[in-house]
mmCIF file of C-alpha atoms in Angstrom:
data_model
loop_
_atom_site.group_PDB
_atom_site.id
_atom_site.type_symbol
_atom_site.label_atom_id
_atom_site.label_comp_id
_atom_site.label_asym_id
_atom_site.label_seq_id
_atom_site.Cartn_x
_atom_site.Cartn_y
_atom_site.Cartn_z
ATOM 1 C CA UNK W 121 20.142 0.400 -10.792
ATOM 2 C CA UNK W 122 19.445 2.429 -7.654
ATOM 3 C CA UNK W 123 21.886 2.413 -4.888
ATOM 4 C CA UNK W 124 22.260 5.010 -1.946
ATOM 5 C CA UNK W 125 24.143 6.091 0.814
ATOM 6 C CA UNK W 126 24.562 4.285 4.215
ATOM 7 C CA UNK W 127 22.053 6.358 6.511
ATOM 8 C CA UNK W 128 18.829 4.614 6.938
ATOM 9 C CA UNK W 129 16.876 7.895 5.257
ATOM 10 C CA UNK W 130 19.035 7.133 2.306
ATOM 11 C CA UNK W 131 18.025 4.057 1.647
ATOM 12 C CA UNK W 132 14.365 4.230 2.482
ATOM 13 C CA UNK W 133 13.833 6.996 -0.470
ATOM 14 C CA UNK W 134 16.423 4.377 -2.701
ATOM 15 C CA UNK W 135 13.585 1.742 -1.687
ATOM 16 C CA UNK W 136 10.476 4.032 -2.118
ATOM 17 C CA UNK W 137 12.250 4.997 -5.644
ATOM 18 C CA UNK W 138 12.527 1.373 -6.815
ATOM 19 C CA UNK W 139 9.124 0.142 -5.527
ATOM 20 C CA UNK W 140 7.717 3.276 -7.719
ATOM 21 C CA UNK W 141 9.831 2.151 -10.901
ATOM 22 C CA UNK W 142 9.290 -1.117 -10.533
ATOM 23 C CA UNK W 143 5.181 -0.365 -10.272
ATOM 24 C CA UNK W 144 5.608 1.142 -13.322
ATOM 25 C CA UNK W 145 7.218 -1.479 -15.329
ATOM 26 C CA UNK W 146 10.785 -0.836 -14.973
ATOM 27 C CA UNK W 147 13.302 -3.563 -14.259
ATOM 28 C CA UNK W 148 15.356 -2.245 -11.798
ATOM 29 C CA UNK W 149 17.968 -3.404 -9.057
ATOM 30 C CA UNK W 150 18.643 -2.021 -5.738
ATOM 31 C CA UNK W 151 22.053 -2.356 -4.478
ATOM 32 C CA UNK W 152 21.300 -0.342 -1.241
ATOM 33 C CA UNK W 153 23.931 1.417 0.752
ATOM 34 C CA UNK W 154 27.300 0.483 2.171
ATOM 35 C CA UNK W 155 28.155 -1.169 -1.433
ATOM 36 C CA UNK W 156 31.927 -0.622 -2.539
ATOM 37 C CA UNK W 157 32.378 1.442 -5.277
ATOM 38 C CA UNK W 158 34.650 -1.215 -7.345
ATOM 39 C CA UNK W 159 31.426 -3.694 -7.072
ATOM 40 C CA UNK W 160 29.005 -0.636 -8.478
ATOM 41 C CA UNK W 161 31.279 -0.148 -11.668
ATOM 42 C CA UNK W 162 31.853 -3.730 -12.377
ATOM 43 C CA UNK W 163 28.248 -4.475 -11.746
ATOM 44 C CA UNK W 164 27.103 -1.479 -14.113
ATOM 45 C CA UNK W 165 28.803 -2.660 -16.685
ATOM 46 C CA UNK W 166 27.834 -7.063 -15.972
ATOM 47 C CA UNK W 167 24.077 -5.565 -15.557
ATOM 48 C CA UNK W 168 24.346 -3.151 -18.827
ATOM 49 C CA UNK W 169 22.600 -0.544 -16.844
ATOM 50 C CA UNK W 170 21.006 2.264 -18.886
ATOM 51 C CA UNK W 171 20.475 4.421 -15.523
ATOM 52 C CA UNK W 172 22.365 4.549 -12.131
ATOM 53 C CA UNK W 173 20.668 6.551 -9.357
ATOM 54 C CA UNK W 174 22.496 7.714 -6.643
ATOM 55 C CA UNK W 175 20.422 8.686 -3.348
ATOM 56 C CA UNK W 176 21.759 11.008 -1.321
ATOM 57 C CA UNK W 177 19.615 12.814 1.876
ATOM 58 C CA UNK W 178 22.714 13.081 4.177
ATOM 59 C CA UNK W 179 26.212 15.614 3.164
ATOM 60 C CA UNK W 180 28.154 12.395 3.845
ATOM 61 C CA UNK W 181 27.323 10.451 1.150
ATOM 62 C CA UNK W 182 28.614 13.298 -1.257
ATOM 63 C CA UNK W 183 32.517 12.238 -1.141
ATOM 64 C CA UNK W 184 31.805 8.968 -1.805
ATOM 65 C CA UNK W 185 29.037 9.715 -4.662
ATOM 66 C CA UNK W 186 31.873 12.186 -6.338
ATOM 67 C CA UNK W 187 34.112 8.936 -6.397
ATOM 68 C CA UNK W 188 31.885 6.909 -7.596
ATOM 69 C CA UNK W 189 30.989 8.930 -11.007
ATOM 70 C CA UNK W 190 35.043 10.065 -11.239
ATOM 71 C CA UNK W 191 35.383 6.207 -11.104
ATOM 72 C CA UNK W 192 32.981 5.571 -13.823
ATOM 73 C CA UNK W 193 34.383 8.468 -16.160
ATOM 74 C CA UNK W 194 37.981 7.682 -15.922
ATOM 75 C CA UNK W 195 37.399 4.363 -16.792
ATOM 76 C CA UNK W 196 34.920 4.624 -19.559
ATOM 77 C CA UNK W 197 32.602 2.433 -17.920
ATOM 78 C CA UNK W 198 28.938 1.591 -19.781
ATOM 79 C CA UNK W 199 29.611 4.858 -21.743
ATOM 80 C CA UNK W 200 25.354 4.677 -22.570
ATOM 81 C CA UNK W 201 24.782 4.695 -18.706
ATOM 82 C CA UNK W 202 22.950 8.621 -17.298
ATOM 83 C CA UNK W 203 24.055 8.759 -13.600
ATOM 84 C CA UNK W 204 21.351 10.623 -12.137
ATOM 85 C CA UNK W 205 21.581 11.517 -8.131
ATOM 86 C CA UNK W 206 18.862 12.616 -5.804
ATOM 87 C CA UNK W 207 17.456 13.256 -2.401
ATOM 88 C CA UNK W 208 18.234 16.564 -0.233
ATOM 89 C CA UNK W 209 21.872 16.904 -0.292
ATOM 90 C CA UNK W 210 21.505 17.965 -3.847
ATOM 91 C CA UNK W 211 18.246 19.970 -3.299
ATOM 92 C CA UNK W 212 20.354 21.929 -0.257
ATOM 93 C CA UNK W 213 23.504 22.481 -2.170
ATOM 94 C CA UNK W 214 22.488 24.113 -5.785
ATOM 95 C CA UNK W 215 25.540 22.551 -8.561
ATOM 96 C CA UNK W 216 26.628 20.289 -6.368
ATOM 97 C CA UNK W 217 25.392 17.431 -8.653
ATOM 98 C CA UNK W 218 27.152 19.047 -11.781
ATOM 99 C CA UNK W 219 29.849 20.031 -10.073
ATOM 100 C CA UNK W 220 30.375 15.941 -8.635
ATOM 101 C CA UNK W 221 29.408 15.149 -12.703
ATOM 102 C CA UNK W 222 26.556 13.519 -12.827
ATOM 103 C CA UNK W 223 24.564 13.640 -16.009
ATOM 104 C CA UNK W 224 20.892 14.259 -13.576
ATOM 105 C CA UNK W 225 20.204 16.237 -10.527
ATOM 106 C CA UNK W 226 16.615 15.497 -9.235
ATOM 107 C CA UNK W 227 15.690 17.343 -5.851
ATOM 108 C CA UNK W 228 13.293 14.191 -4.041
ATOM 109 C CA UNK W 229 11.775 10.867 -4.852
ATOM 110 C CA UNK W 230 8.812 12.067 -7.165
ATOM 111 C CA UNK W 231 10.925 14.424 -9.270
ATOM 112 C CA UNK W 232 13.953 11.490 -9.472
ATOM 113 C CA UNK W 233 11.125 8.623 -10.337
ATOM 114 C CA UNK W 234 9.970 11.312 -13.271
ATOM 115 C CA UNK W 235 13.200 12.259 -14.467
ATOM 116 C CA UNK W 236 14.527 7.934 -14.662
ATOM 117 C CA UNK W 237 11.753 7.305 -16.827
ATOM 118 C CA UNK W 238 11.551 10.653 -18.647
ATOM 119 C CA UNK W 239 15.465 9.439 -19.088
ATOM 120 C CA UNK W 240 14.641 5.751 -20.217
ATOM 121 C CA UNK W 241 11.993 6.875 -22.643
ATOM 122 C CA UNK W 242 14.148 9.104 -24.345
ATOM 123 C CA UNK W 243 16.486 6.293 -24.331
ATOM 124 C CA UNK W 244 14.536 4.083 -26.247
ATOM 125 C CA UNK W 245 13.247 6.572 -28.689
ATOM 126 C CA UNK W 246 16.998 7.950 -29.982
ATOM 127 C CA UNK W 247 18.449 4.630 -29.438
ATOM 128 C CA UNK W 248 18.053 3.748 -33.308
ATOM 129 C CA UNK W 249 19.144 7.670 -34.146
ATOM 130 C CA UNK W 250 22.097 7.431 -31.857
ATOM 131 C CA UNK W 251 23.735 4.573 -33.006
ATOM 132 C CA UNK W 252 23.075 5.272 -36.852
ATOM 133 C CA UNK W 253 25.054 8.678 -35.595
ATOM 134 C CA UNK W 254 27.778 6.817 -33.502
ATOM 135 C CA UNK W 255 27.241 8.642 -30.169
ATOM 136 C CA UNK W 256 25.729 8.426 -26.978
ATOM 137 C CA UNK W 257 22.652 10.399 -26.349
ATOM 138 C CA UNK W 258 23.205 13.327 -24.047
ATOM 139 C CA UNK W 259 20.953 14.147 -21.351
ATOM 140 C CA UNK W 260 20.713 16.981 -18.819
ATOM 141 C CA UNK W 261 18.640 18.067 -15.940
ATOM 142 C CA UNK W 262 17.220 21.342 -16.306
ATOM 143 C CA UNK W 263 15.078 21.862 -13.023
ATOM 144 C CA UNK W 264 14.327 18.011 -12.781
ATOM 145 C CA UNK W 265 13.333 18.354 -16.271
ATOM 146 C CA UNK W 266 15.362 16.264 -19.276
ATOM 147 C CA UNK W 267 16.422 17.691 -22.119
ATOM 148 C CA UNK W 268 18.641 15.789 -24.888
ATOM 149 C CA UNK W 269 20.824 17.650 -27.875
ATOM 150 C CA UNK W 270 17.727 16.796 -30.096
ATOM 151 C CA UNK W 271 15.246 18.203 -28.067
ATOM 152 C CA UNK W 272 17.117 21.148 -27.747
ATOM 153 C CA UNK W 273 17.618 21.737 -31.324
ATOM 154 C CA UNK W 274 13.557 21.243 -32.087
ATOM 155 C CA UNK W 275 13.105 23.184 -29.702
ATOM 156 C CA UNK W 276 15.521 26.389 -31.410
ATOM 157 C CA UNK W 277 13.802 25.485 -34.219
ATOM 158 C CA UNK W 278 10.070 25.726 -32.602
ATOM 159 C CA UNK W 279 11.258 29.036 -31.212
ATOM 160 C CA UNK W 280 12.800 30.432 -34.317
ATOM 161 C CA UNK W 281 9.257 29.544 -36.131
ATOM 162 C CA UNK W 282 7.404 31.349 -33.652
ATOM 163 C CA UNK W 283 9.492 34.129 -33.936
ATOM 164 C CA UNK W 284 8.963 34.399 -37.575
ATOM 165 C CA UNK W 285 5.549 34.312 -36.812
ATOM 166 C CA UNK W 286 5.240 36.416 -34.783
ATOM 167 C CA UNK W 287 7.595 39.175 -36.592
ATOM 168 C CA UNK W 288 4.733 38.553 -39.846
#
């Protein structure tokens, strides 16, 4: 699900971001701007949404974005959900995405549109792993890169091998 703020900017890259996903495969819903947050969580968890983007160009959008994913938190809702924002408020304001807790930060439309399906194919591959484990895959942005817990540990590993290598 994509939605965005009310400025027209906002939801033109929202738009340009679906038409991308959707030429790729994805199923995906736009909700556009001006949408009440009450309508967003309920419809997040009718839809079972794996990913909520939140466009952003314009500072304005930012209270109502923080509201949104404090909303979604304090209620638990669609605990499997990654809400990933985007557009150039975030690029402007470095932490402002982790600091308004979302799980993504992507700085423009190319970089989001990577970073959804980098998202929804590690989704489906630790889907069966997750659930045998009990807990919901964890994702982070790292430069508009994604890395999840088990990525991060082969990837300790890869180093530590090298190292060993490298020490021999």
């Amino acid at each position: 699900m994509v939605v965005s703020g009310d400025d027209v900017s906002e939801e033109v890259g929202a738009q340009m971001l679906c038409d991308l996903l959707e030429a790729d495969g994805h199923d995906v819903i736009f909700a556009g701007g001006g949408i009440a947050n009450d309508e967003l969580v309920s419809q997040t968890n009718t839809l079972d949404v794996d990913c909520l983007v939140i466009f952003g160009a314009v500072s304005g959008t930012v209270p109502e974005t923080r509201k949104l994913i404090d909303r979604l938190q304090t209620i638990g809702a669609n605990d499997k959900m990654q809400v990933a924002v985007g557009g150039g408020v975030f690029s402007r304001a470095p932490g402002l995405a982790e600091e308004i807790g979302a799980d993504l930060f992507a700085e423009n439309i190319t970089v989001t549109f990577d970073l959804v399906q980098d998202t929804l194919a590690l989704k489906l591959k630790s889907s069966t792993d997750d659930a045998r484990r009990g807990r919901r895959p964890k994702a982070q942005a790292q430069g508009g890169k994604i890395r999840s817990e088990d990525t991060q540990d082969q990837e300790s590993e890869e180093t530590a091998d090298i190292s060993s290598e490298a020490a021999e």
